[in-house]
Short mmCIF file of C-alpha atoms in Angstrom, two decimals:
data_model
loop_
_atom_site.label_atom_id
_atom_site.label_comp_id
_atom_site.label_asym_id
_atom_site.label_seq_id
_atom_site.Cartn_x
_atom_site.Cartn_y
_atom_site.Cartn_z
CA MET A 1 -38.78 11.32 1.24
CA ALA A 2 -42.06 10.01 2.59
CA SER A 3 -41.90 9.74 6.35
CA VAL A 4 -44.04 8.12 9.00
CA PHE A 5 -43.37 9.99 12.22
CA LYS A 6 -44.05 7.80 15.22
CA VAL A 7 -45.44 9.49 18.34
CA ALA A 8 -45.58 7.94 21.81
CA ALA A 9 -47.61 9.69 24.51
CA TYR A 10 -47.22 8.63 28.15
CA ILE A 11 -50.37 8.49 30.31
CA TYR A 12 -50.22 8.24 34.10
CA PRO A 13 -52.65 8.44 37.01
CA HIS A 14 -54.22 11.92 37.24
CA SER A 15 -52.52 13.15 34.06
CA ASP A 16 -54.51 15.96 32.48
CA ILE A 17 -56.64 14.60 29.66
CA LEU A 18 -56.34 17.56 27.29
CA ASP A 19 -52.56 17.67 27.82
CA PHE A 20 -52.27 14.42 25.89
CA SER A 21 -55.57 14.37 23.94
CA GLY A 22 -54.77 17.70 22.24
CA PRO A 23 -51.47 16.41 20.81
CA LEU A 24 -53.03 13.01 19.99
CA GLU A 25 -55.83 14.74 18.06
CA ILE A 26 -53.31 16.78 16.06
CA TYR A 27 -50.97 13.87 15.33
CA ASN A 28 -53.90 11.54 14.55
CA CYS A 29 -55.42 13.85 11.95
CA ALA A 30 -55.57 12.50 8.41
CA PRO A 31 -52.76 13.98 6.31
CA PRO A 32 -53.45 16.49 3.54
CA PRO A 33 -54.16 14.90 0.12
CA ASN A 34 -51.02 13.94 -1.81
CA ASN A 35 -48.74 14.65 1.14
CA PRO A 36 -46.05 12.00 1.58
CA HIS A 37 -45.82 12.35 5.36
CA ARG A 38 -47.98 11.02 8.12
CA PHE A 39 -47.97 10.58 11.88
CA GLU A 40 -48.80 7.45 13.82
CA THR A 41 -49.59 7.49 17.53
CA THR A 42 -49.09 5.13 20.44
CA THR A 43 -50.21 5.67 24.02
CA PHE A 44 -48.30 3.90 26.77
CA ALA A 45 -48.51 3.60 30.52
CA HIS A 46 -47.40 1.63 33.54
CA HIS A 47 -51.06 0.80 34.23
CA ASN A 48 -53.74 -0.85 32.14
CA PRO A 49 -56.23 0.66 32.28
CA VAL A 50 -54.94 3.96 33.59
CA GLN A 51 -57.20 6.57 35.14
CA ALA A 52 -56.37 10.09 34.07
CA ALA A 53 -57.56 13.34 35.67
CA THR A 54 -60.98 12.14 36.81
CA LYS A 55 -62.85 8.92 37.33
CA SER A 56 -64.72 9.45 34.07
CA THR A 57 -61.54 9.39 31.97
CA THR A 58 -59.94 5.96 31.96
CA TYR A 59 -57.68 4.79 29.15
CA VAL A 60 -56.45 1.54 27.74
CA PRO A 61 -52.95 2.34 26.50
CA SER A 62 -52.05 0.86 23.13
CA ALA A 63 -48.66 -0.28 24.45
CA SER A 64 -47.11 -1.10 27.79
CA PHE A 65 -44.29 0.97 29.27
CA ALA A 66 -41.98 -2.02 28.75
CA GLU A 67 -42.85 -2.22 25.05
CA VAL A 68 -42.10 1.42 24.36
CA GLU A 69 -38.97 1.19 26.52
CA ARG A 70 -37.78 -1.75 24.43
CA ASP A 71 -38.52 -0.04 21.09
CA LEU A 72 -37.67 3.49 22.16
CA GLU A 73 -35.40 4.14 19.17
CA SER A 74 -38.34 3.60 16.80
CA TYR A 75 -40.19 6.70 18.08
CA ASP A 76 -39.66 10.18 16.65
CA ILE A 77 -41.72 12.10 19.19
CA LEU A 78 -42.18 11.46 22.90
CA VAL A 79 -45.04 13.41 24.54
CA ILE A 80 -45.07 13.92 28.32
CA PRO A 81 -48.32 15.47 29.62
CA GLY A 82 -48.77 17.32 32.89
CA ALA A 83 -50.94 17.01 35.99
CA TRP A 84 -51.36 18.89 39.24
CA PRO A 85 -47.81 19.15 40.68
CA GLU A 86 -48.83 16.93 43.63
CA ALA A 87 -49.65 14.09 41.23
CA ILE A 88 -46.29 14.53 39.51
CA VAL A 89 -44.40 14.47 42.81
CA LYS A 90 -46.30 11.32 43.74
CA LEU A 91 -45.47 9.70 40.39
CA LEU A 92 -41.78 10.53 40.65
CA ASP A 93 -41.58 8.95 44.11
CA LEU A 94 -42.62 5.59 42.69
CA ASP A 95 -40.51 3.09 40.79
CA GLU A 96 -42.57 3.83 37.70
CA GLY A 97 -41.59 7.50 37.96
CA LYS A 98 -37.92 6.61 38.19
CA GLN A 99 -38.32 4.35 35.15
CA LEU A 100 -39.96 7.22 33.29
CA LEU A 101 -37.10 9.59 34.13
CA ALA A 102 -34.59 7.01 32.89
CA LEU A 103 -36.61 6.59 29.68
CA ILE A 104 -36.66 10.36 29.09
CA ARG A 105 -32.91 10.64 29.70
CA ARG A 106 -32.27 7.77 27.28
CA PHE A 107 -34.56 9.31 24.64
CA ALA A 108 -32.71 12.64 24.96
CA GLN A 109 -29.47 10.83 24.16
CA LEU A 110 -30.70 9.05 21.02
CA LYS A 111 -29.57 10.25 17.62
CA PRO A 112 -32.30 11.48 15.25
CA ARG A 113 -34.10 8.47 13.79
CA ALA A 114 -32.43 7.36 10.56
CA GLU A 115 -35.75 6.93 8.69
CA THR A 116 -36.98 10.48 9.40
CA GLY A 117 -34.03 12.58 10.54
CA ALA A 118 -36.18 13.63 13.51
CA ARG A 119 -36.34 13.22 17.27
CA VAL A 120 -38.51 15.46 19.46
CA LEU A 121 -39.07 15.40 23.21
CA GLN A 122 -42.29 17.33 23.87
CA SER A 123 -43.77 18.26 27.23
CA VAL A 124 -47.20 19.77 27.70
CA CYS A 125 -48.22 21.94 30.65
CA SER A 126 -46.60 20.77 33.90
CA GLY A 127 -45.17 17.78 32.01
CA SER A 128 -42.10 20.03 31.83
CA LEU A 129 -41.62 19.35 35.56
CA ILE A 130 -40.99 15.71 34.66
CA LEU A 131 -38.45 16.74 32.02
CA ALA A 132 -36.88 19.00 34.64
CA ALA A 133 -36.66 16.13 37.13
CA ALA A 134 -35.00 14.04 34.42
CA GLY A 135 -32.32 16.71 34.19
CA VAL A 136 -32.77 17.38 30.48
CA LEU A 137 -33.81 21.04 30.81
CA ALA A 138 -30.66 22.40 32.50
CA GLY A 139 -29.23 25.39 30.67
CA ARG A 140 -32.22 25.65 28.31
CA LYS A 141 -35.02 28.08 27.48
CA VAL A 142 -38.17 26.51 28.92
CA THR A 143 -41.82 27.15 29.74
CA THR A 144 -44.73 25.47 31.53
CA HIS A 145 -48.25 26.15 32.87
CA HIS A 146 -48.46 29.72 34.21
CA LEU A 147 -49.05 28.48 37.78
CA CYS A 148 -45.97 26.20 37.74
CA PHE A 149 -43.02 28.49 36.98
CA GLY A 150 -41.77 28.15 40.57
CA GLU A 151 -42.12 24.36 40.69
CA LEU A 152 -40.34 24.09 37.32
CA LYS A 153 -37.27 25.89 38.66
CA GLU A 154 -37.34 23.87 41.88
CA MET A 155 -37.47 20.54 40.07
CA ALA A 156 -34.71 21.46 37.63
CA ASP A 157 -32.44 22.86 40.34
CA LYS A 158 -32.99 19.77 42.46
CA ALA A 159 -32.03 17.52 39.51
CA ALA A 160 -28.98 19.68 38.81
CA GLY A 161 -27.92 19.75 42.47
CA GLY A 162 -27.74 23.55 42.24
CA ASP A 163 -28.85 26.23 39.80
CA ALA A 164 -29.95 24.47 36.61
CA GLY A 165 -29.32 27.66 34.67
CA MET A 166 -32.64 27.61 32.85
CA GLU A 167 -34.26 30.64 31.30
CA ILE A 168 -37.96 30.37 32.12
CA LEU A 169 -39.98 32.16 29.45
CA LYS A 170 -43.48 33.35 30.38
CA LYS A 171 -46.46 34.18 28.16
CA LYS A 172 -45.48 31.49 25.65
CA ARG A 173 -47.67 28.92 23.90
CA TRP A 174 -44.52 26.87 23.41
CA VAL A 175 -40.77 27.18 23.68
CA ASP A 176 -38.19 25.51 21.46
CA GLY A 177 -35.42 24.61 23.89
CA GLY A 178 -32.97 23.60 21.20
CA LYS A 179 -31.31 20.24 20.66
CA THR A 180 -29.49 17.89 22.98
CA GLU A 181 -25.96 16.91 22.09
CA ALA A 182 -27.30 13.82 20.34
CA GLY A 183 -29.74 15.91 18.31
CA VAL A 184 -33.08 15.56 20.14
CA ARG A 185 -35.11 18.74 19.98
CA ILE A 186 -36.85 19.70 23.23
CA ILE A 187 -40.19 21.51 22.98
CA ASN A 188 -42.16 22.65 26.05
CA ALA A 189 -45.78 23.67 25.59
CA GLY A 190 -47.39 26.15 27.99
CA GLY A 191 -50.56 25.14 29.87
CA VAL A 192 -53.09 22.57 28.65
CA THR A 193 -54.48 23.85 25.31
CA SER A 194 -51.01 25.19 24.44
CA GLY A 195 -50.22 21.57 23.66
CA ILE A 196 -52.36 21.92 20.53
CA ASP A 197 -50.29 24.87 19.28
CA ALA A 198 -47.04 23.14 20.23
CA SER A 199 -48.06 20.00 18.33
CA LEU A 200 -48.99 22.04 15.26
CA PHE A 201 -45.53 23.66 15.52
CA VAL A 202 -43.89 20.22 15.62
CA VAL A 203 -46.00 19.06 12.64
CA GLU A 204 -44.95 22.18 10.75
CA GLU A 205 -41.27 21.62 11.52
CA LEU A 206 -41.35 17.95 10.51
CA ALA A 207 -43.93 17.83 7.71
CA GLY A 208 -44.26 21.41 6.51
CA LYS A 209 -46.58 24.39 6.83
CA ALA A 210 -49.16 23.04 4.36
CA TYR A 211 -49.55 19.97 6.61
CA SER A 212 -49.97 21.93 9.84
CA ASP A 213 -52.32 24.48 8.25
CA PHE A 214 -54.46 21.64 6.86
CA THR A 215 -54.62 20.01 10.29
CA ALA A 216 -55.51 23.27 12.06
CA ASP A 217 -58.29 23.81 9.51
CA ILE A 218 -59.69 20.30 10.02
CA VAL A 219 -59.86 20.78 13.80
CA GLU A 220 -61.08 24.39 13.34
CA PHE A 221 -58.28 25.68 15.52
CA GLU A 222 -57.22 29.28 15.18
CA ARG A 223 -53.54 28.95 15.89
CA ARG A 224 -51.97 31.31 18.35
CA GLY A 225 -48.53 32.84 17.97
CA GLN A 226 -45.71 31.59 20.13
CA ASN A 227 -46.02 34.68 22.35
CA ASP A 228 -49.79 34.45 22.95
CA GLY A 229 -49.39 32.56 26.21
CA TRP A 230 -50.19 33.18 29.88
CA ASP A 231 -48.32 34.74 32.79
CA ALA A 232 -49.01 34.10 36.48
CA MET B 1 -78.12 27.75 45.33
CA ALA B 2 -75.11 25.45 45.10
CA SER B 3 -75.46 23.18 42.13
CA VAL B 4 -73.67 20.08 40.91
CA PHE B 5 -74.22 19.93 37.17
CA LYS B 6 -73.99 16.38 35.91
CA VAL B 7 -72.51 15.84 32.46
CA ALA B 8 -72.73 12.62 30.44
CA ALA B 9 -70.60 12.27 27.32
CA TYR B 10 -71.28 9.44 24.86
CA ILE B 11 -68.27 7.69 23.28
CA TYR B 12 -68.61 5.41 20.26
CA PRO B 13 -66.29 3.63 17.84
CA HIS B 14 -64.26 6.13 15.78
CA SER B 15 -65.65 9.14 17.66
CA ASP B 16 -63.23 12.05 17.50
CA ILE B 17 -61.20 12.21 20.69
CA LEU B 18 -60.99 15.99 21.01
CA ASP B 19 -64.74 16.31 20.34
CA PHE B 20 -65.39 14.75 23.75
CA SER B 21 -62.05 15.34 25.52
CA GLY B 22 -62.32 19.12 25.05
CA PRO B 23 -65.71 19.31 26.82
CA LEU B 24 -64.59 16.76 29.45
CA GLU B 25 -61.51 18.86 30.20
CA ILE B 26 -63.62 21.99 30.63
CA TYR B 27 -66.32 20.34 32.75
CA ASN B 28 -63.71 18.46 34.82
CA CYS B 29 -61.76 21.58 35.76
CA ALA B 30 -61.64 22.44 39.44
CA PRO B 31 -64.14 25.20 40.26
CA PRO B 32 -63.01 28.70 41.21
CA PRO B 33 -62.37 29.19 44.95
CA ASN B 34 -65.53 29.91 46.93
CA ASN B 35 -67.80 29.17 44.02
CA PRO B 36 -70.86 27.12 45.01
CA HIS B 37 -71.17 25.34 41.67
CA ARG B 38 -69.34 22.42 40.20
CA PHE B 39 -69.57 19.97 37.32
CA GLU B 40 -69.26 16.22 37.48
CA THR B 41 -68.63 14.07 34.41
CA THR B 42 -69.58 10.59 33.28
CA THR B 43 -68.54 8.89 30.05
CA PHE B 44 -70.79 6.17 28.68
CA ALA B 45 -70.78 3.82 25.73
CA HIS B 46 -72.27 0.68 24.26
CA HIS B 47 -68.80 -0.88 24.31
CA ASN B 48 -66.27 -1.44 27.07
CA PRO B 49 -63.61 -0.63 26.23
CA VAL B 50 -64.48 1.54 23.26
CA GLN B 51 -61.96 2.50 20.62
CA ALA B 52 -62.28 6.10 19.51
CA ALA B 53 -60.72 7.72 16.44
CA THR B 54 -57.52 5.63 16.30
CA LYS B 55 -56.15 2.44 17.73
CA SER B 56 -54.09 4.44 20.23
CA THR B 57 -57.16 5.98 21.87
CA THR B 58 -59.21 3.39 23.71
CA TYR B 59 -61.47 4.30 26.61
CA VAL B 60 -63.09 2.58 29.54
CA PRO B 61 -66.39 4.42 29.96
CA SER B 62 -67.35 5.19 33.54
CA ALA B 63 -70.91 3.99 32.94
CA SER B 64 -72.69 1.68 30.54
CA PHE B 65 -75.28 2.93 28.06
CA ALA B 66 -77.94 1.09 30.04
CA GLU B 67 -76.94 2.85 33.28
CA VAL B 68 -77.17 6.33 31.78
CA GLU B 69 -80.38 5.37 30.00
CA ARG B 70 -81.87 4.28 33.32
CA ASP B 71 -80.78 7.43 35.17
CA LEU B 72 -81.17 9.85 32.28
CA GLU B 73 -83.19 12.33 34.32
CA SER B 74 -80.27 12.83 36.70
CA TYR B 75 -78.07 14.40 33.99
CA ASP B 76 -78.05 18.11 33.24
CA ILE B 77 -75.86 18.00 30.15
CA LEU B 78 -75.66 15.36 27.43
CA VAL B 79 -72.63 15.67 25.12
CA ILE B 80 -72.68 13.98 21.69
CA PRO B 81 -69.32 14.09 19.90
CA GLY B 82 -68.75 13.73 16.17
CA ALA B 83 -66.77 11.46 13.85
CA TRP B 84 -66.24 11.14 10.12
CA PRO B 85 -69.76 11.04 8.65
CA GLU B 86 -69.18 7.44 7.45
CA ALA B 87 -68.66 6.33 11.06
CA ILE B 88 -71.85 8.10 12.10
CA VAL B 89 -73.88 6.47 9.32
CA LYS B 90 -72.46 3.11 10.38
CA LEU B 91 -73.36 3.76 14.03
CA LEU B 92 -76.91 4.80 13.19
CA ASP B 93 -77.47 1.62 11.17
CA LEU B 94 -76.84 -0.49 14.26
CA ASP B 95 -79.20 -1.21 17.15
CA GLU B 96 -76.92 0.84 19.39
CA GLY B 97 -77.39 3.83 17.08
CA LYS B 98 -81.17 3.47 17.26
CA GLN B 99 -80.98 3.25 21.04
CA LEU B 100 -78.87 6.42 21.07
CA LEU B 101 -81.41 8.30 18.93
CA ALA B 102 -84.19 7.19 21.28
CA LEU B 103 -82.12 8.36 24.27
CA ILE B 104 -81.55 11.77 22.66
CA ARG B 105 -85.23 12.17 21.86
CA ARG B 106 -86.15 11.25 25.42
CA PHE B 107 -83.56 13.66 26.86
CA ALA B 108 -84.95 16.47 24.68
CA GLN B 109 -88.37 15.88 26.21
CA LEU B 110 -87.26 15.99 29.85
CA LYS B 111 -88.08 19.00 31.97
CA PRO B 112 -85.11 20.97 33.36
CA ARG B 113 -83.66 19.07 36.32
CA ALA B 114 -85.34 20.16 39.54
CA GLU B 115 -82.03 20.38 41.47
CA THR B 116 -80.37 22.75 38.98
CA GLY B 117 -83.03 24.24 36.75
CA ALA B 118 -80.90 23.16 33.79
CA ARG B 119 -80.95 20.72 30.90
CA VAL B 120 -78.60 21.06 27.93
CA LEU B 121 -78.20 18.85 24.86
CA GLN B 122 -74.80 19.63 23.38
CA SER B 123 -73.34 18.33 20.13
CA VAL B 124 -69.76 18.84 19.06
CA CYS B 125 -68.58 18.85 15.45
CA SER B 126 -70.46 16.29 13.32
CA GLY B 127 -72.21 15.09 16.48
CA SER B 128 -74.94 17.46 15.26
CA LEU B 129 -75.65 14.89 12.51
CA ILE B 130 -76.74 12.49 15.26
CA LEU B 131 -79.01 15.14 16.77
CA ALA B 132 -80.37 15.77 13.26
CA ALA B 133 -81.09 12.05 12.79
CA ALA B 134 -82.90 12.07 16.14
CA GLY B 135 -85.18 14.76 14.73
CA VAL B 136 -84.48 17.30 17.47
CA LEU B 137 -82.96 19.98 15.20
CA ALA B 138 -85.96 20.59 12.91
CA GLY B 139 -86.89 24.25 12.69
CA ARG B 140 -83.80 25.37 14.64
CA LYS B 141 -80.68 27.43 14.11
CA VAL B 142 -77.83 24.92 13.92
CA THR B 143 -74.16 24.49 13.03
CA THR B 144 -71.58 21.72 12.60
CA HIS B 145 -68.06 21.04 11.25
CA HIS B 146 -67.42 23.21 8.17
CA LEU B 147 -67.16 20.13 5.91
CA CYS B 148 -70.51 18.70 7.08
CA PHE B 149 -73.07 21.40 6.33
CA GLY B 150 -74.52 19.31 3.46
CA GLU B 151 -74.69 16.09 5.50
CA LEU B 152 -76.36 17.97 8.37
CA LYS B 153 -79.19 19.14 6.12
CA GLU B 154 -79.55 15.67 4.56
CA MET B 155 -79.79 13.93 7.93
CA ALA B 156 -82.30 16.42 9.33
CA ASP B 157 -84.46 16.38 6.20
CA LYS B 158 -84.44 12.59 6.18
CA ALA B 159 -85.57 12.51 9.82
CA ALA B 160 -88.28 15.08 9.08
CA GLY B 161 -89.47 13.25 5.96
CA GLY B 162 -89.11 16.52 4.04
CA ASP B 163 -87.54 19.92 4.62
CA ALA B 164 -86.57 20.10 8.30
CA GLY B 165 -86.65 23.90 8.11
CA MET B 166 -83.31 24.39 9.81
CA GLU B 167 -81.25 27.51 9.47
CA ILE B 168 -77.64 26.33 9.10
CA LEU B 169 -75.28 29.01 10.40
CA LYS B 170 -71.69 29.01 9.13
CA LYS B 171 -68.54 30.51 10.63
CA LYS B 172 -69.76 29.83 14.18
CA ARG B 173 -67.88 28.40 17.14
CA TRP B 174 -71.26 27.41 18.55
CA VAL B 175 -74.94 28.04 18.01
CA ASP B 176 -77.62 28.24 20.67
CA GLY B 177 -80.58 26.52 19.04
CA GLY B 178 -83.03 27.52 21.72
CA LYS B 179 -85.11 25.30 23.97
CA THR B 180 -87.34 22.33 23.27
CA GLU B 181 -90.94 22.48 24.40
CA ALA B 182 -89.96 20.73 27.63
CA GLY B 183 -87.16 23.26 28.26
CA VAL B 184 -83.99 21.50 27.08
CA ARG B 185 -81.54 23.92 25.53
CA ILE B 186 -79.83 22.67 22.37
CA ILE B 187 -76.27 23.84 21.70
CA ASN B 188 -74.28 22.80 18.60
CA ALA B 189 -70.54 23.41 18.57
CA GLY B 190 -68.72 23.88 15.28
CA GLY B 191 -65.80 21.58 14.42
CA VAL B 192 -63.59 19.80 16.95
CA THR B 193 -61.89 22.52 19.07
CA SER B 194 -65.11 24.57 18.91
CA GLY B 195 -66.35 22.14 21.54
CA ILE B 196 -64.06 23.86 24.03
CA ASP B 197 -65.64 27.26 23.35
CA ALA B 198 -69.14 25.76 23.38
CA SER B 199 -68.48 24.09 26.74
CA LEU B 200 -67.15 27.35 28.20
CA PHE B 201 -70.36 29.00 26.95
CA VAL B 202 -72.46 26.35 28.71
CA VAL B 203 -70.40 26.76 31.90
CA GLU B 204 -70.94 30.51 31.70
CA GLU B 205 -74.69 30.13 31.23
CA LEU B 206 -75.09 27.67 34.10
CA ALA B 207 -72.43 28.77 36.59
CA GLY B 208 -71.56 32.33 35.62
CA LYS B 209 -68.87 34.28 33.79
CA ALA B 210 -66.39 34.18 36.69
CA TYR B 211 -66.52 30.39 36.56
CA SER B 212 -65.97 30.13 32.80
CA ASP B 213 -63.23 32.78 32.81
CA PHE B 214 -61.45 30.94 35.62
CA THR B 215 -61.65 27.67 33.68
CA ALA B 216 -60.40 29.23 30.43
CA ASP B 217 -57.48 30.71 32.37
CA ILE B 218 -56.58 27.36 33.95
CA VAL B 219 -56.52 25.64 30.58
CA GLU B 220 -54.80 28.68 28.99
CA PHE B 221 -57.49 28.92 26.36
CA GLU B 222 -58.02 32.22 24.60
CA ARG B 223 -61.75 32.05 24.02
CA ARG B 224 -63.06 32.81 20.60
CA GLY B 225 -66.23 34.77 19.91
CA GLN B 226 -69.29 32.94 18.70
CA ASN B 227 -68.65 34.20 15.14
CA ASP B 228 -64.98 33.16 14.94
CA GLY B 229 -65.78 29.86 13.27
CA TRP B 230 -65.06 28.23 9.91
CA ASP B 231 -66.81 28.13 6.56
CA ALA B 232 -66.36 25.43 3.89
#
């Protein structure tokens, strides 16, 4: 079956540009010749334009938060990038942060999309802190940027109102945290450039190894194994 | 001497997002503690906003083309990203393409900036085709995306009105093409993610190995050697 996998990446003030640009590059790549699958990307935000990690990187999202919220079921992959933990704490204190957490919780409870059989919730870098705050990482294997292992546990425990029972894996490029009850697969990338490896892993899972190898070749990216990550 | 290295990255319609986002991520990284150097980035374009490789990636440049053109001498590093060759040919046919070539030629003739002693012209991926069209690669060692070696020679020969006498190096993450007569160092990255390695190389040359190692660690990027590139 030919599938168009729809990817939505959230962008917020001070979000790290490579955290979302790495995945967007991978998902935006032209598919291999004669391959029935392809990926289609959307960026969305509460702001328009939205300034990411520095004043030189300002983005016009292709959809509003409200639009993606309304059509959430039509997306296969939701990408949540990271930022310095202070920026994440600041985001989560705002109404827009609370709306984001609600969106993530709702996405985690959707069934796999009928057209593709897929649903993936993907964090990159400290974006896992946002997933933790949404309460969707409790009891799972997880990872994050090597400087954020402590914050990840704190955020998840706070959301759980006690020990969230996570197993934090270090030195990982990505971790497959398994599926939610509804069937949404949760993937955490490690820090920043790990998001490229994690996205290639998702492409491989959804569209096959030939597709992900073709993409890695086009972007001249020597893929790293899952265990080639960083420790603090 | 404490130095602030000023980086300007050009963004144009259909330019590859990781070609410029990789370098921007590296140059935007916070400096190591107690290090006197830092980098400061500007994005500039003929359009505002400017749509890069897909409709989901639209950017608000932090400066106009005219602003960077006016203050060109104040930039240490000029980054020219790539795109599919068709998009580059289309760009170069327009007035804005001709203005860009004139800007590149002028930059290549500037003396190193007095404040920093540096001046670097950096292409990423097929961005080297634009440098070739500007005529600044004749007689140099060069590289580009592994699918563009032929186009690179064509563009350079056309600009030279004959054999440009380049030595095209394959399987390279980056190539140091040496300095122009004025003292501007020309660095070509290989394809897409090679721009990250090339930028770390530039950081190392200008601000030292401790700085580039610190940055690579923050972005969890296992650096590749100069010869770890791709061939067609």
